[in-house]
Short mmCIF file of C-alpha atoms and ligand atoms in Angstrom, two decimals:
data_model
loop_
_atom_site.label_atom_id
_atom_site.label_comp_id
_atom_site.label_asym_id
_atom_site.label_seq_id
_atom_site.Cartn_x
_atom_site.Cartn_y
_atom_site.Cartn_z
CA MET V 1 -35.13 5.22 -14.64
CA THR V 2 -37.23 8.36 -15.01
CA ALA V 3 -36.49 12.07 -15.29
CA LEU V 4 -36.84 14.39 -12.33
CA THR V 5 -40.13 16.31 -12.01
CA ALA V 6 -40.65 19.75 -10.46
CA GLU V 7 -42.84 18.07 -7.87
CA LEU V 8 -40.06 15.70 -6.82
CA ILE V 9 -37.62 18.59 -6.54
CA ASP V 10 -40.08 20.40 -4.26
CA ARG V 11 -40.48 17.33 -2.08
CA LEU V 12 -36.72 16.84 -1.88
CA GLU V 13 -36.38 20.49 -0.85
CA GLN V 14 -38.94 19.94 1.89
CA VAL V 15 -36.67 17.17 3.24
CA VAL V 16 -33.24 18.80 3.04
CA GLY V 17 -34.10 22.53 2.94
CA ALA V 18 -32.77 25.02 0.42
CA ALA V 19 -29.25 24.62 1.84
CA GLY V 20 -29.34 20.94 0.95
CA LEU V 21 -29.99 21.37 -2.77
CA VAL V 22 -27.45 22.47 -5.39
CA ARG V 23 -29.08 23.40 -8.72
CA ASP V 24 -27.00 26.20 -10.14
CA PRO V 25 -24.83 24.72 -12.97
CA GLN V 26 -21.73 26.58 -11.79
CA ASP V 27 -22.14 25.38 -8.20
CA MET V 28 -22.83 21.84 -9.42
CA ALA V 29 -19.67 21.66 -11.54
CA ARG V 30 -17.35 20.45 -8.77
CA TYR V 31 -19.61 17.45 -8.12
CA LEU V 32 -19.60 16.44 -11.78
CA SER V 33 -15.94 15.82 -12.57
CA ASP V 34 -13.19 14.06 -10.71
CA TRP V 35 -9.88 15.31 -9.34
CA ARG V 36 -7.98 14.54 -12.57
CA ASN V 37 -10.81 15.68 -14.83
CA ALA V 38 -10.65 12.19 -16.32
CA TYR V 39 -14.40 11.59 -15.83
CA ARG V 40 -17.17 14.10 -16.44
CA GLY V 41 -20.93 13.70 -16.08
CA ARG V 42 -24.16 15.66 -15.82
CA ALA V 43 -26.80 15.59 -13.10
CA ALA V 44 -30.34 16.79 -12.57
CA LEU V 45 -29.49 17.92 -9.07
CA VAL V 46 -27.06 17.57 -6.19
CA VAL V 47 -28.78 16.72 -2.88
CA ARG V 48 -26.92 17.21 0.39
CA PRO V 49 -28.83 15.71 3.33
CA ALA V 50 -27.61 16.53 6.84
CA SER V 51 -28.80 13.46 8.78
CA THR V 52 -29.55 9.75 8.36
CA ASP V 53 -33.29 10.49 8.47
CA GLU V 54 -32.88 12.98 5.64
CA VAL V 55 -30.84 10.47 3.58
CA ALA V 56 -33.56 7.86 4.12
CA ALA V 57 -36.33 10.27 3.10
CA VAL V 58 -34.41 11.32 -0.05
CA VAL V 59 -33.77 7.69 -1.00
CA ARG V 60 -37.44 6.78 -0.44
CA LEU V 61 -38.60 9.63 -2.68
CA CYS V 62 -36.14 8.69 -5.44
CA HIS V 63 -37.07 5.02 -5.11
CA GLN V 64 -40.78 5.82 -5.54
CA ALA V 65 -40.04 8.07 -8.52
CA GLY V 66 -37.55 5.67 -10.13
CA VAL V 67 -34.71 8.21 -10.13
CA ALA V 68 -31.11 6.96 -9.97
CA LEU V 69 -28.72 8.14 -7.23
CA VAL V 70 -24.94 8.48 -7.25
CA PRO V 71 -23.54 8.59 -3.68
CA GLN V 72 -20.58 10.92 -3.33
CA GLY V 73 -18.13 11.82 -0.56
CA GLY V 74 -15.00 13.90 -1.11
CA ASN V 75 -14.96 13.05 -4.83
CA THR V 76 -11.29 12.00 -4.67
CA GLY V 77 -11.90 8.49 -6.06
CA LEU V 78 -9.69 7.48 -8.98
CA CYS V 79 -12.12 5.26 -10.93
CA GLY V 80 -15.00 7.65 -11.68
CA GLY V 81 -17.30 5.89 -9.18
CA SER V 82 -18.72 9.13 -7.77
CA ILE V 83 -19.39 10.79 -11.13
CA PRO V 84 -22.91 10.57 -12.68
CA ASP V 85 -23.42 9.48 -16.27
CA ALA V 86 -23.99 11.83 -19.22
CA SER V 87 -27.81 11.62 -19.21
CA GLY V 88 -28.33 14.54 -16.82
CA GLU V 89 -31.10 12.50 -15.15
CA GLN V 90 -29.24 11.13 -12.13
CA ILE V 91 -29.04 12.79 -8.71
CA VAL V 92 -25.72 13.15 -6.92
CA LEU V 93 -26.26 12.35 -3.24
CA SER V 94 -23.45 14.15 -1.43
CA LEU V 95 -22.76 13.12 2.16
CA THR V 96 -20.54 16.10 2.92
CA ARG V 97 -22.96 17.69 5.40
CA MET V 98 -22.97 14.60 7.63
CA THR V 99 -19.88 15.49 9.65
CA ARG V 100 -20.63 14.56 13.25
CA VAL V 101 -18.39 12.48 15.47
CA ARG V 102 -21.19 10.67 17.25
CA GLN V 103 -19.24 8.88 19.96
CA VAL V 104 -15.71 8.21 21.15
CA ASP V 105 -15.24 5.21 23.45
CA PRO V 106 -11.55 5.02 24.39
CA GLN V 107 -12.08 1.98 26.63
CA ASN V 108 -13.63 0.06 23.75
CA ASP V 109 -11.06 1.62 21.40
CA THR V 110 -13.79 2.77 19.01
CA ILE V 111 -15.04 5.94 17.40
CA THR V 112 -18.44 6.37 15.73
CA VAL V 113 -18.50 8.91 12.91
CA GLU V 114 -20.81 10.01 10.15
CA ALA V 115 -20.00 9.32 6.52
CA GLY V 116 -19.11 12.90 5.59
CA VAL V 117 -16.33 13.24 8.16
CA VAL V 118 -13.08 13.98 6.33
CA LEU V 119 -10.39 11.37 7.02
CA GLN V 120 -7.97 13.94 8.44
CA GLN V 121 -10.65 15.13 10.89
CA LEU V 122 -11.19 11.55 11.97
CA GLN V 123 -7.43 11.14 12.56
CA GLU V 124 -7.46 14.37 14.63
CA ALA V 125 -10.47 13.22 16.69
CA ALA V 126 -8.62 9.99 17.46
CA VAL V 127 -5.53 11.94 18.60
CA ALA V 128 -7.72 14.16 20.81
CA ALA V 129 -8.92 10.95 22.51
CA GLY V 130 -5.32 9.80 23.11
CA ARG V 131 -5.58 7.19 20.38
CA MET V 132 -4.76 6.80 16.69
CA PHE V 133 -6.78 6.01 13.57
CA PRO V 134 -4.29 4.53 11.13
CA LEU V 135 -5.80 4.89 7.64
CA SER V 136 -3.52 7.31 5.79
CA LEU V 137 -3.49 8.36 2.14
CA GLY V 138 -2.53 11.28 -0.06
CA ALA V 139 -6.12 12.57 -0.33
CA GLU V 140 -6.78 12.45 3.43
CA GLY V 141 -7.45 16.22 3.60
CA SER V 142 -10.52 15.81 1.35
CA CYS V 143 -11.69 12.18 1.17
CA THR V 144 -14.49 11.12 3.54
CA VAL V 145 -15.10 8.12 5.76
CA GLY V 146 -18.07 7.12 3.56
CA GLY V 147 -15.85 7.10 0.47
CA ASN V 148 -13.09 5.28 2.34
CA LEU V 149 -15.58 2.58 3.32
CA ALA V 150 -17.31 2.39 -0.05
CA THR V 151 -13.94 1.87 -1.80
CA ASN V 152 -12.33 -0.18 1.01
CA ALA V 153 -9.46 2.31 0.91
CA GLY V 154 -5.89 1.18 1.60
CA GLY V 155 -3.02 3.65 1.67
CA THR V 156 0.39 3.62 3.30
CA ALA V 157 -0.27 1.90 6.64
CA VAL V 158 -2.10 -1.23 5.47
CA LEU V 159 1.08 -3.24 6.04
CA ARG V 160 0.66 -2.83 9.81
CA TYR V 161 -3.03 -2.00 10.37
CA GLY V 162 -4.98 -3.33 7.39
CA ASN V 163 -7.38 -1.62 5.00
CA MET V 164 -10.81 -0.14 5.73
CA ARG V 165 -12.42 -3.60 5.95
CA GLU V 166 -10.13 -4.48 8.81
CA LEU V 167 -10.65 -1.16 10.59
CA THR V 168 -14.46 -1.32 10.72
CA LEU V 169 -16.67 -2.87 13.41
CA GLY V 170 -20.11 -1.56 12.49
CA LEU V 171 -22.08 0.37 9.87
CA GLU V 172 -25.29 2.30 9.46
CA VAL V 173 -26.63 2.01 5.91
CA VAL V 174 -29.66 3.40 4.08
CA LEU V 175 -30.80 0.64 1.74
CA PRO V 176 -32.00 1.36 -1.82
CA ASP V 177 -35.67 1.25 -0.72
CA GLY V 178 -35.04 3.78 2.06
CA GLN V 179 -34.94 1.38 5.04
CA VAL V 180 -32.21 2.15 7.59
CA TRP V 181 -30.02 -0.75 8.73
CA ASN V 182 -28.52 0.13 12.10
CA GLY V 183 -25.49 -2.11 12.39
CA LEU V 184 -23.50 0.32 14.55
CA ARG V 185 -22.15 -2.34 16.88
CA GLY V 186 -18.70 -1.86 18.39
CA LEU V 187 -18.08 -5.58 18.79
CA ARG V 188 -14.90 -7.47 18.01
CA LYS V 189 -16.74 -10.75 18.29
CA ASP V 190 -20.15 -11.31 16.69
CA ASN V 191 -20.76 -14.66 15.01
CA THR V 192 -24.48 -14.33 14.43
CA GLY V 193 -24.49 -15.23 10.77
CA TYR V 194 -23.29 -13.40 7.65
CA ASP V 195 -21.07 -10.38 8.19
CA LEU V 196 -23.32 -7.92 6.35
CA LYS V 197 -21.16 -4.85 6.87
CA GLN V 198 -18.52 -6.42 4.64
CA LEU V 199 -21.04 -6.44 1.76
CA PHE V 200 -21.31 -2.67 1.87
CA ILE V 201 -17.60 -2.02 2.40
CA GLY V 202 -16.07 -1.86 -1.06
CA SER V 203 -19.47 -1.81 -2.82
CA GLU V 204 -18.84 1.70 -4.24
CA GLY V 205 -22.34 3.00 -3.61
CA THR V 206 -24.05 0.25 -5.60
CA LEU V 207 -25.82 -1.46 -2.68
CA GLY V 208 -26.75 1.38 -0.30
CA VAL V 209 -25.64 4.66 1.24
CA ILE V 210 -23.29 4.34 4.21
CA THR V 211 -24.30 7.04 6.70
CA ALA V 212 -22.14 6.20 9.75
CA ALA V 213 -19.55 3.70 11.00
CA VAL V 214 -17.97 2.35 14.17
CA LEU V 215 -14.22 2.27 13.57
CA LYS V 216 -11.32 0.79 15.50
CA LEU V 217 -8.88 2.99 17.41
CA PHE V 218 -5.28 2.03 18.18
CA PRO V 219 -2.69 3.09 20.78
CA ALA V 220 -1.00 6.38 19.93
CA VAL V 221 2.36 6.02 18.19
CA ARG V 222 4.87 8.02 20.25
CA SER V 223 8.08 7.48 18.33
CA THR V 224 8.79 7.05 14.64
CA THR V 225 11.80 6.92 12.37
CA THR V 226 11.80 7.37 8.62
CA ALA V 227 14.38 6.47 5.97
CA TRP V 228 14.76 6.95 2.21
CA VAL V 229 16.82 4.14 0.71
CA ALA V 230 18.24 3.74 -2.81
CA LEU V 231 18.11 0.22 -4.28
CA PRO V 232 19.65 -1.47 -7.34
CA SER V 233 16.46 -3.35 -8.31
CA SER V 234 12.84 -3.93 -7.36
CA GLU V 235 13.92 -7.39 -6.21
CA ALA V 236 16.08 -5.73 -3.57
CA SER V 237 12.96 -4.16 -2.08
CA ILE V 238 11.47 -7.60 -1.43
CA GLU V 239 14.67 -8.76 0.24
CA LEU V 240 14.86 -5.56 2.29
CA ILE V 241 11.28 -5.79 3.52
CA GLY V 242 12.06 -9.34 4.65
CA ILE V 243 15.04 -8.09 6.65
CA MET V 244 13.10 -5.18 8.19
CA ARG V 245 10.08 -7.31 9.08
CA GLY V 246 12.26 -9.94 10.70
CA LEU V 247 13.95 -7.29 12.83
CA CYS V 248 11.05 -4.97 13.58
CA GLY V 249 7.89 -7.08 13.40
CA ASP V 250 4.84 -4.82 13.81
CA ARG V 251 7.03 -1.75 14.27
CA LEU V 252 7.36 -1.69 10.48
CA THR V 253 4.42 0.59 9.65
CA GLY V 254 5.28 1.77 6.12
CA PHE V 255 7.30 0.41 3.22
CA GLU V 256 6.72 2.22 -0.07
CA LEU V 257 8.49 1.49 -3.36
CA MET V 258 9.21 4.11 -6.06
CA SER V 259 10.92 3.83 -9.43
CA ARG V 260 13.38 6.50 -10.57
CA GLN V 261 10.83 7.70 -13.15
CA SER V 262 8.29 8.34 -10.37
CA VAL V 263 10.83 10.30 -8.34
CA GLU V 264 11.92 12.30 -11.39
CA PHE V 265 8.35 13.47 -11.99
CA VAL V 266 8.09 14.61 -8.37
CA LEU V 267 11.43 16.45 -8.51
CA ARG V 268 10.25 18.19 -11.68
CA HIS V 269 6.75 19.18 -10.57
CA VAL V 270 6.30 19.24 -6.80
CA ALA V 271 7.55 22.41 -5.12
CA GLY V 272 10.22 22.07 -2.45
CA CYS V 273 11.31 18.49 -3.30
CA SER V 274 14.98 17.68 -3.75
CA ASP V 275 16.85 14.43 -4.36
CA PRO V 276 18.36 13.23 -1.06
CA PHE V 277 21.26 11.67 -3.01
CA GLY V 278 23.83 13.11 -5.41
CA GLU V 279 23.43 10.18 -7.81
CA ARG V 280 20.46 8.70 -9.65
CA HIS V 281 19.39 5.20 -8.58
CA PRO V 282 16.92 2.82 -10.27
CA TRP V 283 14.63 2.26 -7.26
CA TYR V 284 13.89 3.76 -3.84
CA VAL V 285 11.94 2.73 -0.75
CA LEU V 286 10.52 4.88 2.00
CA ILE V 287 10.63 2.99 5.29
CA GLU V 288 8.78 4.01 8.43
CA LEU V 289 9.00 2.39 11.87
CA GLY V 290 6.68 3.31 14.72
CA ASP V 291 6.31 2.39 18.39
CA THR V 292 4.00 3.25 21.27
CA GLN V 293 7.03 3.90 23.54
CA PRO V 294 8.28 7.51 23.35
CA ASP V 295 11.92 6.45 23.58
CA ALA V 296 11.88 3.24 21.52
CA SER V 297 15.27 2.62 19.94
CA LEU V 298 13.93 2.60 16.42
CA ASN V 299 17.07 4.07 14.85
CA VAL V 300 19.09 1.17 16.24
CA LEU V 301 16.74 -1.30 14.56
CA LEU V 302 16.69 0.67 11.33
CA GLU V 303 20.48 1.02 11.20
CA SER V 304 20.91 -2.66 11.92
CA GLY V 305 18.58 -3.59 9.03
CA LEU V 306 20.21 -1.14 6.66
CA GLY V 307 23.68 -2.35 7.72
CA GLU V 308 22.77 -5.87 6.67
CA ALA V 309 21.27 -4.55 3.43
CA PHE V 310 24.48 -2.66 2.55
CA GLU V 311 26.58 -5.74 3.29
CA ARG V 312 24.41 -7.85 0.98
CA GLY V 313 24.43 -5.21 -1.77
CA ILE V 314 20.66 -4.72 -1.48
CA ALA V 315 20.93 -1.05 -0.48
CA LEU V 316 23.05 1.48 -2.39
CA ASP V 317 22.54 4.59 -0.26
CA ALA V 318 20.29 5.70 2.58
CA VAL V 319 19.26 8.75 4.54
CA ILE V 320 17.50 8.66 7.91
CA ALA V 321 15.35 11.73 8.56
CA SER V 322 16.78 13.84 11.37
CA SER V 323 13.88 16.28 11.86
CA GLY V 324 10.11 16.50 11.51
CA ALA V 325 10.63 18.72 8.47
CA GLN V 326 12.77 16.05 6.80
CA VAL V 327 10.18 13.35 7.53
CA LYS V 328 7.55 15.57 5.89
CA ALA V 329 9.80 16.23 2.89
CA LEU V 330 10.37 12.49 2.33
CA TRP V 331 6.66 11.72 2.55
CA THR V 332 5.93 14.59 0.13
CA MET V 333 8.27 12.91 -2.38
CA ARG V 334 6.16 9.77 -2.07
CA GLU V 335 2.68 11.27 -1.82
CA GLY V 336 3.41 13.81 -4.58
CA ILE V 337 3.74 11.22 -7.36
CA SER V 338 0.03 11.26 -8.31
CA GLU V 339 -0.02 15.02 -8.65
CA ALA V 340 3.35 15.12 -10.43
CA GLN V 341 2.23 12.61 -13.04
CA ASN V 342 -0.81 14.79 -13.86
CA HIS V 343 1.59 17.46 -15.12
CA GLU V 344 2.96 15.08 -17.74
CA GLY V 345 -0.33 14.72 -19.64
CA PRO V 346 -2.93 11.95 -19.38
CA SER V 347 -1.93 9.08 -17.11
CA LEU V 348 -3.18 5.57 -17.65
CA LYS V 349 -3.63 4.21 -14.15
CA HIS V 350 -3.40 0.55 -13.19
CA ASP V 351 -3.76 -0.22 -9.49
CA ILE V 352 -2.81 -3.88 -9.44
CA SER V 353 -1.80 -6.43 -6.84
CA VAL V 354 0.13 -9.68 -7.11
CA PRO V 355 1.70 -11.83 -4.39
CA VAL V 356 4.61 -9.88 -2.87
CA SER V 357 7.05 -12.56 -3.97
CA CYS V 358 6.01 -12.04 -7.64
CA ILE V 359 6.52 -8.26 -7.72
CA PRO V 360 10.01 -8.26 -9.32
CA ARG V 361 9.02 -10.73 -12.05
CA PHE V 362 5.78 -8.84 -12.71
CA ILE V 363 7.70 -5.58 -13.14
CA ASP V 364 10.48 -7.05 -15.31
CA GLU V 365 8.17 -8.95 -17.66
CA THR V 366 5.57 -6.17 -17.98
CA ASP V 367 8.16 -3.40 -18.46
CA ARG V 368 9.81 -5.42 -21.22
CA GLN V 369 6.56 -6.18 -23.07
CA LEU V 370 5.30 -2.62 -22.86
CA LEU V 371 8.53 -1.01 -24.02
CA ASP V 372 8.75 -3.49 -26.93
CA ARG V 373 5.20 -2.75 -28.10
CA PHE V 374 4.89 0.93 -27.15
CA PRO V 375 8.37 2.42 -27.43
CA GLY V 376 8.98 5.56 -25.39
CA VAL V 377 6.08 5.21 -22.93
CA ARG V 378 7.11 6.27 -19.45
CA ILE V 379 6.35 3.68 -16.78
CA VAL V 380 5.62 5.30 -13.43
CA CYS V 381 5.72 2.33 -11.11
CA TYR V 382 5.37 2.80 -7.35
CA GLY V 383 3.23 1.70 -4.48
CA HIS V 384 2.59 -0.23 -1.35
CA VAL V 385 5.01 -3.04 -2.09
CA GLY V 386 4.55 -4.75 1.27
CA ASP V 387 0.90 -5.29 0.29
CA GLY V 388 1.85 -6.51 -3.20
CA ASN V 389 0.11 -3.38 -4.55
CA LEU V 390 1.70 -1.44 -7.41
CA HIS V 391 0.46 1.71 -9.09
CA TYR V 392 1.71 0.77 -12.52
CA ASN V 393 0.85 4.01 -14.28
CA ILE V 394 1.84 5.00 -17.80
CA SER V 395 2.62 8.45 -19.22
CA LYS V 396 2.91 9.23 -22.92
CA PRO V 397 6.31 9.34 -24.67
CA VAL V 398 8.07 12.73 -24.51
CA GLY V 399 6.87 15.00 -27.32
CA SER V 400 3.94 12.82 -28.42
CA GLU V 401 0.31 13.98 -28.65
CA ASP V 402 -2.38 12.97 -26.14
CA ALA V 403 -4.85 11.48 -28.64
CA PRO V 404 -2.71 8.68 -30.19
CA PHE V 405 -1.48 7.78 -26.70
CA LYS V 406 -5.01 7.57 -25.30
CA ALA V 407 -6.00 5.45 -28.30
CA GLN V 408 -3.48 2.84 -27.14
CA HIS V 409 -5.03 2.62 -23.68
CA GLU V 410 -6.94 -0.62 -24.29
CA ALA V 411 -3.88 -2.38 -25.71
CA ILE V 412 -1.60 -1.11 -22.90
CA MET V 413 -4.14 -2.14 -20.30
CA GLN V 414 -4.39 -5.60 -21.79
CA VAL V 415 -0.64 -6.17 -21.49
CA ILE V 416 -0.72 -5.09 -17.84
CA TYR V 417 -3.88 -6.96 -16.84
CA ASP V 418 -2.86 -10.13 -18.69
CA ALA V 419 0.38 -10.09 -16.70
CA THR V 420 -1.59 -9.48 -13.50
CA ALA V 421 -3.79 -12.48 -14.31
CA ARG V 422 -0.73 -14.68 -15.04
CA PHE V 423 0.49 -13.96 -11.50
CA ASN V 424 -2.98 -14.62 -10.06
CA GLY V 425 -3.33 -10.97 -9.11
CA SER V 426 -6.10 -8.37 -9.00
CA ILE V 427 -6.82 -5.54 -11.46
CA SER V 428 -7.89 -3.30 -8.57
CA ALA V 429 -5.99 -3.51 -5.34
CA GLU V 430 -7.33 -0.47 -3.51
CA HIS V 431 -9.12 2.06 -5.77
CA GLY V 432 -12.16 -0.03 -6.72
CA LEU V 433 -13.77 -0.54 -10.12
CA GLY V 434 -16.06 2.49 -10.52
CA GLN V 435 -16.69 3.10 -14.21
CA ALA V 436 -13.00 2.81 -15.13
CA LYS V 437 -12.57 -0.92 -14.59
CA ARG V 438 -16.07 -2.25 -14.95
CA ALA V 439 -15.43 -3.77 -18.38
CA ALA V 440 -12.05 -5.14 -17.35
CA ALA V 441 -13.58 -6.78 -14.27
CA ALA V 442 -16.10 -8.52 -16.52
CA ARG V 443 -13.15 -9.93 -18.46
CA TYR V 444 -10.71 -10.80 -15.69
CA LYS V 445 -12.91 -11.74 -12.72
CA ASP V 446 -14.19 -15.26 -12.18
CA PRO V 447 -17.66 -15.62 -13.85
CA LEU V 448 -19.11 -17.33 -10.79
CA GLU V 449 -17.94 -14.47 -8.55
CA LEU V 450 -19.53 -11.99 -10.95
CA ALA V 451 -22.78 -13.96 -10.99
CA LEU V 452 -22.88 -13.97 -7.18
CA MET V 453 -22.23 -10.23 -7.14
CA ARG V 454 -25.08 -9.68 -9.62
CA SER V 455 -27.50 -11.70 -7.52
CA ILE V 456 -26.61 -9.66 -4.41
CA LYS V 457 -27.14 -6.46 -6.38
CA GLN V 458 -30.50 -7.76 -7.64
CA THR V 459 -31.61 -8.62 -4.09
CA LEU V 460 -30.73 -5.26 -2.57
CA ASP V 461 -31.37 -2.95 -5.52
CA PRO V 462 -33.76 -4.73 -7.91
CA ALA V 463 -34.62 -1.48 -9.70
CA GLY V 464 -30.92 -0.77 -10.34
CA LEU V 465 -31.16 2.81 -9.05
CA PHE V 466 -27.97 2.83 -6.95
CA ASN V 467 -24.94 4.05 -8.86
CA PRO V 468 -25.90 2.40 -12.16
CA GLY V 469 -23.06 1.76 -14.59
CA LYS V 470 -20.50 1.27 -11.83
CA VAL V 471 -18.78 -1.94 -10.68
CA LEU V 472 -21.09 -4.42 -12.48
P1 LIG R 1 -15.68 9.52 -3.55
O1 LIG R 1 -14.63 9.74 -4.56
O2 LIG R 1 -16.66 10.61 -3.36
O3 LIG R 1 -16.48 8.18 -3.90
C1 LIG R 1 -15.80 6.98 -4.17
C2 LIG R 1 -16.83 5.86 -4.34
O4 LIG R 1 -17.51 5.63 -3.11
C3 LIG R 1 -17.92 6.16 -5.35
O5 LIG R 1 -18.28 4.97 -6.00
C4 LIG R 1 -19.08 6.66 -4.52
O6 LIG R 1 -20.34 6.43 -5.14
C5 LIG R 1 -18.93 5.85 -3.25
N1 LIG R 1 -19.36 6.54 -2.03
C6 LIG R 1 -18.86 7.67 -1.50
N2 LIG R 1 -19.46 7.93 -0.32
C7 LIG R 1 -20.36 6.94 -0.10
C8 LIG R 1 -21.28 6.64 0.94
N3 LIG R 1 -21.39 7.42 2.03
N4 LIG R 1 -22.04 5.54 0.83
C9 LIG R 1 -21.94 4.73 -0.26
N5 LIG R 1 -21.09 4.96 -1.27
C10 LIG R 1 -20.31 6.05 -1.19
N6 LIG R 1 -7.04 5.35 -2.35
C11 LIG R 1 -6.46 4.35 -1.64
O7 LIG R 1 -7.11 3.34 -1.37
N7 LIG R 1 -5.15 4.43 -1.24
C12 LIG R 1 -4.38 5.51 -1.49
O8 LIG R 1 -3.20 5.54 -1.14
C13 LIG R 1 -4.98 6.60 -2.21
N8 LIG R 1 -4.26 7.71 -2.45
C14 LIG R 1 -4.84 8.73 -3.17
C15 LIG R 1 -4.08 9.87 -3.43
C16 LIG R 1 -4.63 10.92 -4.14
C17 LIG R 1 -3.80 12.15 -4.41
C18 LIG R 1 -5.97 10.82 -4.62
C19 LIG R 1 -6.61 11.94 -5.39
C20 LIG R 1 -6.72 9.70 -4.36
C21 LIG R 1 -6.17 8.64 -3.64
N9 LIG R 1 -6.90 7.48 -3.36
C22 LIG R 1 -6.33 6.47 -2.64
C23 LIG R 1 -8.28 7.32 -3.87
C24 LIG R 1 -9.38 7.98 -2.98
O9 LIG R 1 -8.88 8.98 -2.20
C25 LIG R 1 -10.03 6.94 -2.12
O10 LIG R 1 -10.69 6.02 -2.94
C26 LIG R 1 -11.04 7.49 -1.11
O11 LIG R 1 -11.38 6.46 -0.21
C27 LIG R 1 -12.31 8.03 -1.74
O12 LIG R 1 -13.05 8.79 -0.77
P2 LIG R 1 -14.05 9.94 -1.22
O13 LIG R 1 -14.78 10.41 -0.01
O14 LIG R 1 -13.34 10.98 -2.00
O15 LIG R 1 -15.05 9.11 -2.15
C1 LIG R 2 -1.09 6.36 -3.99
O1 LIG R 2 -0.71 5.34 -3.42
C2 LIG R 2 -2.51 6.45 -4.45
O2 LIG R 2 -0.36 7.37 -4.11
C3 LIG R 2 -2.72 7.08 -5.81
O3 LIG R 2 -3.16 5.23 -4.34
C4 LIG R 2 -2.19 6.25 -6.95
O4 LIG R 2 -2.55 8.06 -8.45
C5 LIG R 2 -2.38 6.86 -8.34
O5 LIG R 2 -2.36 6.09 -9.28
ZN1 LIG R 3 -2.02 3.73 -3.36
#
């Protein structure tokens, strides 16, 4: 890697124009730290190309000069993948000016968008076409399609619709040497060899820059019903999802688990939230059903499932939202957990997955071990339980200082990841590896898988200029 010269800066400016360069340290600051301020870096420059041709020209110039690039979208990632290192020599390549919806094809049920389109704008474009784009997550007002693809984002509707891998039919990618691969095919069947788009999805900017994608659209959902249910144990959530799935099939679109600790943080820190029940309960689930029929009898299904759950002692209390405002309030209780936990000091995040059937044992065993070894830590456990994905996040004990807590991070992480490995799980279910979990991946991932990943990286980016220090 080499440092940036004045000549290279001039040539980059000729490509993207003055509006496409950010050089002022104050203006650059928001590109150099993440949402939680957990990762901070420095950069020589932020470059903001406005088209695929401009991205390709920027990449070619950096490739010739041996300058490293860090692709960035909305900068909402939780693993520091979009943050440059501390050298001040890397360039942040922000895709946020590439915001065109290139094509909507309702008959093919596809939409072609550029990488900088914000997820919420994509959802709105789908609605305008009489369809629905199902990816949904707390950061949807700021994260971009490019970031969603590069992290293979999940969220709250994976249970029914799948993650970004399953929602993508084609990609356009600028390769590390500046060549443009146009794989923008809207095909549901294409068995002409390796499925190359899947290499770039989830590659976190280490193999190329995603500039556009063809994504799947779905029929509009015209009726929904939402419930907040109190449970005696995490095990009850697994029994309840079985009941609801059996009754509702694909109408079950969301099933989110939250511990009491998670809910308490939200009640304390997120404005306008209130406990739907008079009593405290150990666990809660948020259930959502959806149907394409405007008058689908979803409440009948929901009440039937909950009735069985009450009879079997799986559910302790339940409220079914009776207005749009109540639906929003319940989702705010769920989506607000991330933000709420930030108010309680540093949070040690662990985005793990295990087989759904193992969730209760994972929680019981890991809770016990952690509380034995690190008395007083607050376990904020919640997540997409139907996908086997828990956000098993830890906050420091009440009244303790940040520094000694942070010093225990490695040891806490080891307890959690060792348990994940015992259940044949993954140390990153949906957030990726970035810089946060690179070392852990080297320890917990199969060596042969890692070797294959390295050889792919070497083939596509032999100079190692694409997001160095991330993933591998
Ligand atoms: P960035 O943060 O900018 O980048 C993320 C990674 O992708 C980096 O490695 C970057 O280099 C790379 N990248 C970005 N754009 C490109 C591109 N065009 N080409 C190549 N590489 C690129 N994630 C979930 O999966 N599920 C959730 O439920 C969820 N909820 C969240 C809630 C909150 C409150 C927050 C703050 C985050 C949440 N996230 C969640 C994490 C985050 O929003 C997602 O990872 C999102 O997909 C990142 O998009 P972004 O545009 O912000 O990407
Ligand atoms: C969620 O499901 C997100 O709310 C964020 O994936 C999880 O902040 C977290 O750890
Ligand atoms: Zn999540």
